[in-house]
Amino acid sequence: RSEEQEITADIRQAKESIARLEDQLQFLRSHYAGYVRSVYKHGRVYDVELLLSSKSVNQLYIRIEYLKKFSAQRLKDLFDIQAKKSEYEAENDRLERSLASEQQLLAERTREERNLKEKLADRRSVLRKIRKNKDVYKNELTRKNSAADQLQNKIAELVAKEIKRKEREAAEA
């Protein structure tokens, strides 16, 4: 039962972790999808137009840095999506293993309970037989004790008769 509780807690924790990872993955995907939509709508030409429409060299430099950071962030988002997806899959595998372990533990517990019930039924049967035999032996013992008492009385009676007979013979002699 302790193992079962540990596995159940582990499964609950894994499910919570999977839900968190799914939320994070969904967030990253939606952001990345927005970026892909923007690139599809405006194309890469938009980036070039943005650079060429700069009013000064300083503005051009700032826009280049912005585009570099934006591209780096999109690349980081892509790696984050892949990492979260891998983490999600690993957590899902761990959950499946925990579930399989719990099912195995439950099957083992069911087998053990069935075995214990069979042993208990066997022991109860043996106990019933012992109680029945105890009554039979008790009755037999009572009968034999009664017979022994009767025999003892008969022997005492015969000994008493023999003593009387010897006393009579001695008195006659």
mmCIF file of C-alpha atoms in Angstrom:
data_model
loop_
_atom_site.group_PDB
_atom_site.id
_atom_site.type_symbol
_atom_site.label_atom_id
_atom_site.label_comp_id
_atom_site.label_asym_id
_atom_site.label_seq_id
_atom_site.Cartn_x
_atom_site.Cartn_y
_atom_site.Cartn_z
ATOM 1 C CA ARG A 1 0.000 0.000 0.000
ATOM 2 C CA SER A 2 2.908 2.278 0.746
ATOM 3 C CA GLU A 3 4.375 1.583 -2.687
ATOM 4 C CA GLU A 4 0.974 2.164 -4.224
ATOM 5 C CA GLN A 5 0.659 5.540 -2.476
ATOM 6 C CA GLU A 6 4.157 6.546 -3.633
ATOM 7 C CA ILE A 7 3.388 5.601 -7.222
ATOM 8 C CA THR A 8 0.036 7.415 -7.089
ATOM 9 C CA ALA A 9 1.776 10.555 -5.772
ATOM 10 C CA ASP A 10 4.413 10.202 -8.494
ATOM 11 C CA ILE A 11 1.702 9.877 -11.144
ATOM 12 C CA ARG A 12 -0.113 12.942 -9.818
ATOM 13 C CA GLN A 13 3.139 14.903 -9.863
ATOM 14 C CA ALA A 14 3.937 13.708 -13.397
ATOM 15 C CA LYS A 15 0.471 14.741 -14.613
ATOM 16 C CA GLU A 16 0.910 18.205 -13.092
ATOM 17 C CA SER A 17 4.342 18.503 -14.678
ATOM 18 C CA ILE A 18 2.958 17.408 -18.050
ATOM 19 C CA ALA A 19 0.153 19.982 -17.801
ATOM 20 C CA ARG A 20 2.719 22.723 -17.037
ATOM 21 C CA LEU A 21 4.921 21.611 -19.928
ATOM 22 C CA GLU A 22 1.911 21.538 -22.271
ATOM 23 C CA ASP A 23 1.041 25.124 -21.275
ATOM 24 C CA GLN A 24 4.622 26.284 -21.829
ATOM 25 C CA LEU A 25 4.826 24.440 -25.136
ATOM 26 C CA GLN A 26 1.522 25.932 -26.284
ATOM 27 C CA PHE A 27 2.710 29.433 -25.326
ATOM 28 C CA LEU A 28 5.980 29.024 -27.247
ATOM 29 C CA ARG A 29 4.187 27.572 -30.250
ATOM 30 C CA SER A 30 1.687 30.434 -30.402
ATOM 31 C CA HIS A 31 4.497 32.999 -30.253
ATOM 32 C CA TYR A 32 6.466 31.182 -32.902
ATOM 33 C CA ALA A 33 3.345 30.781 -35.058
ATOM 34 C CA GLY A 34 2.817 34.568 -34.871
ATOM 35 C CA TYR A 35 6.370 35.101 -36.040
ATOM 36 C CA VAL A 36 5.977 32.614 -38.901
ATOM 37 C CA ARG A 37 2.688 34.290 -39.923
ATOM 38 C CA SER A 38 4.409 37.680 -39.941
ATOM 39 C CA VAL A 39 7.280 36.365 -42.063
ATOM 40 C CA TYR A 40 4.788 34.733 -44.420
ATOM 41 C CA LYS A 41 2.691 37.931 -44.737
ATOM 42 C CA HIS A 42 5.494 40.400 -45.097
ATOM 43 C CA GLY A 43 8.347 38.162 -46.165
ATOM 44 C CA ARG A 44 12.004 38.817 -45.586
ATOM 45 C CA VAL A 45 11.722 41.840 -47.869
ATOM 46 C CA TYR A 46 10.030 43.654 -44.994
ATOM 47 C CA ASP A 47 13.235 43.385 -42.940
ATOM 48 C CA VAL A 48 15.267 44.814 -45.803
ATOM 49 C CA GLU A 49 12.713 47.615 -46.315
ATOM 50 C CA LEU A 50 12.857 48.367 -42.604
ATOM 51 C CA LEU A 51 16.633 48.710 -42.815
ATOM 52 C CA LEU A 52 16.615 50.773 -46.010
ATOM 53 C CA SER A 53 13.938 53.137 -44.699
ATOM 54 C CA SER A 54 16.218 54.204 -41.862
ATOM 55 C CA LYS A 55 16.641 57.987 -41.673
ATOM 56 C CA SER A 56 20.129 57.856 -40.214
ATOM 57 C CA VAL A 57 23.070 55.536 -39.793
ATOM 58 C CA ASN A 58 22.365 55.422 -36.083
ATOM 59 C CA GLN A 59 18.748 54.355 -36.738
ATOM 60 C CA LEU A 60 20.041 51.766 -39.255
ATOM 61 C CA TYR A 61 22.411 50.383 -36.610
ATOM 62 C CA ILE A 62 19.631 50.257 -33.994
ATOM 63 C CA ARG A 63 17.317 48.446 -36.450
ATOM 64 C CA ILE A 64 20.054 45.939 -37.366
ATOM 65 C CA GLU A 65 20.628 45.218 -33.668
ATOM 66 C CA TYR A 66 16.885 44.911 -33.144
ATOM 67 C CA LEU A 67 16.545 42.438 -36.044
ATOM 68 C CA LYS A 68 19.535 40.445 -34.731
ATOM 69 C CA LYS A 69 17.980 40.252 -31.277
ATOM 70 C CA PHE A 70 14.601 39.424 -32.757
ATOM 71 C CA SER A 71 16.111 36.623 -34.878
ATOM 72 C CA ALA A 72 18.115 35.352 -31.904
ATOM 73 C CA GLN A 73 14.950 35.321 -29.784
ATOM 74 C CA ARG A 74 13.027 33.424 -32.488
ATOM 75 C CA LEU A 75 15.881 30.895 -32.675
ATOM 76 C CA LYS A 76 15.883 30.616 -28.881
ATOM 77 C CA ASP A 77 12.100 30.105 -28.995
ATOM 78 C CA LEU A 78 12.557 27.339 -31.547
ATOM 79 C CA PHE A 79 15.145 25.618 -29.335
ATOM 80 C CA ASP A 80 12.882 26.134 -26.303
ATOM 81 C CA ILE A 81 10.007 24.494 -28.184
ATOM 82 C CA GLN A 82 12.192 21.531 -29.052
ATOM 83 C CA ALA A 83 13.534 21.280 -25.489
ATOM 84 C CA LYS A 84 10.051 21.538 -23.962
ATOM 85 C CA LYS A 85 8.759 18.969 -26.421
ATOM 86 C CA SER A 86 11.579 16.577 -25.463
ATOM 87 C CA GLU A 87 10.975 17.246 -21.764
ATOM 88 C CA TYR A 88 7.246 16.696 -22.297
ATOM 89 C CA GLU A 89 7.881 13.383 -24.078
ATOM 90 C CA ALA A 90 10.308 12.253 -21.351
ATOM 91 C CA GLU A 91 7.787 13.161 -18.642
ATOM 92 C CA ASN A 92 5.062 11.373 -20.571
ATOM 93 C CA ASP A 93 7.253 8.252 -20.813
ATOM 94 C CA ARG A 94 7.950 8.451 -17.077
ATOM 95 C CA LEU A 95 4.213 8.718 -16.447
ATOM 96 C CA GLU A 96 3.508 5.699 -18.631
ATOM 97 C CA ARG A 97 6.163 3.709 -16.756
ATOM 98 C CA SER A 98 4.631 4.790 -13.434
ATOM 99 C CA LEU A 99 1.177 3.787 -14.629
ATOM 100 C CA ALA A 100 2.488 0.418 -15.807
ATOM 101 C CA SER A 101 4.235 -0.019 -12.455
ATOM 102 C CA GLU A 102 1.026 0.826 -10.606
ATOM 103 C CA GLN A 103 -0.969 -1.621 -12.719
ATOM 104 C CA GLN A 104 1.618 -4.313 -12.048
ATOM 105 C CA LEU A 105 1.536 -3.513 -8.338
ATOM 106 C CA LEU A 106 -2.274 -3.685 -8.310
ATOM 107 C CA ALA A 107 -2.219 -7.024 -10.144
ATOM 108 C CA GLU A 108 0.358 -8.328 -7.667
ATOM 109 C CA ARG A 109 -1.731 -7.062 -4.768
ATOM 110 C CA THR A 110 -4.830 -8.749 -6.183
ATOM 111 C CA ARG A 111 -2.930 -12.041 -6.544
ATOM 112 C CA GLU A 112 -1.596 -11.725 -3.011
ATOM 113 C CA GLU A 113 -5.069 -10.993 -1.625
ATOM 114 C CA ARG A 114 -6.468 -14.000 -3.483
ATOM 115 C CA ASN A 115 -3.678 -16.211 -2.090
ATOM 116 C CA LEU A 116 -4.295 -14.907 1.422
ATOM 117 C CA LYS A 117 -8.032 -15.569 1.097
ATOM 118 C CA GLU A 118 -7.312 -19.124 -0.068
ATOM 119 C CA LYS A 119 -4.923 -19.682 2.853
ATOM 120 C CA LEU A 120 -7.481 -18.264 5.268
ATOM 121 C CA ALA A 121 -10.186 -20.553 3.856
ATOM 122 C CA ASP A 122 -7.821 -23.541 4.179
ATOM 123 C CA ARG A 123 -6.953 -22.652 7.774
ATOM 124 C CA ARG A 124 -10.610 -22.218 8.668
ATOM 125 C CA SER A 125 -11.350 -25.617 7.143
ATOM 126 C CA VAL A 126 -8.528 -27.215 9.137
ATOM 127 C CA LEU A 127 -9.735 -25.454 12.288
ATOM 128 C CA ARG A 128 -13.296 -26.758 11.732
ATOM 129 C CA LYS A 129 -11.918 -30.290 11.311
ATOM 130 C CA ILE A 130 -9.824 -29.926 14.469
ATOM 131 C CA ARG A 131 -12.836 -28.688 16.433
ATOM 132 C CA LYS A 132 -14.955 -31.541 15.089
ATOM 133 C CA ASN A 133 -12.229 -34.079 15.932
ATOM 134 C CA LYS A 134 -11.799 -32.451 19.342
ATOM 135 C CA ASP A 135 -15.467 -33.104 20.106
ATOM 136 C CA VAL A 136 -15.159 -36.693 18.856
ATOM 137 C CA TYR A 137 -12.015 -37.262 20.954
ATOM 138 C CA LYS A 138 -13.622 -35.611 23.966
ATOM 139 C CA ASN A 139 -16.634 -37.922 23.719
ATOM 140 C CA GLU A 140 -14.332 -40.926 23.254
ATOM 141 C CA LEU A 141 -12.270 -39.868 26.266
ATOM 142 C CA THR A 142 -15.413 -39.481 28.388
ATOM 143 C CA ARG A 143 -16.618 -42.937 27.286
ATOM 144 C CA LYS A 144 -13.231 -44.537 28.029
ATOM 145 C CA ASN A 145 -12.985 -42.790 31.409
ATOM 146 C CA SER A 146 -16.456 -44.066 32.237
ATOM 147 C CA ALA A 147 -15.443 -47.570 31.138
ATOM 148 C CA ALA A 148 -12.233 -47.302 33.207
ATOM 149 C CA ASP A 149 -14.277 -46.207 36.234
ATOM 150 C CA GLN A 150 -16.631 -49.153 35.744
ATOM 151 C CA LEU A 151 -13.674 -51.493 35.403
ATOM 152 C CA GLN A 152 -12.063 -50.021 38.524
ATOM 153 C CA ASN A 153 -15.310 -50.512 40.441
ATOM 154 C CA LYS A 154 -15.590 -54.086 39.169
ATOM 155 C CA ILE A 155 -11.968 -54.800 40.197
ATOM 156 C CA ALA A 156 -12.581 -53.265 43.623
ATOM 157 C CA GLU A 157 -15.740 -55.348 43.957
ATOM 158 C CA LEU A 158 -13.899 -58.546 42.945
ATOM 159 C CA VAL A 159 -11.015 -57.761 45.318
ATOM 160 C CA ALA A 160 -13.526 -57.151 48.127
ATOM 161 C CA LYS A 161 -15.279 -60.472 47.332
ATOM 162 C CA GLU A 162 -11.939 -62.270 47.259
ATOM 163 C CA ILE A 163 -10.967 -60.795 50.624
ATOM 164 C CA LYS A 164 -14.319 -61.845 52.115
ATOM 165 C CA ARG A 165 -13.955 -65.320 50.673
ATOM 166 C CA LYS A 166 -10.442 -65.687 52.121
ATOM 167 C CA GLU A 167 -11.663 -64.386 55.453
ATOM 168 C CA ARG A 168 -14.494 -66.943 55.418
ATOM 169 C CA GLU A 169 -12.122 -69.731 54.486
ATOM 170 C CA ALA A 170 -9.773 -68.640 57.245
ATOM 171 C CA ALA A 171 -12.644 -68.493 59.702
ATOM 172 C CA GLU A 172 -13.836 -71.975 58.650
ATOM 173 C CA ALA A 173 -10.367 -73.342 58.884
#
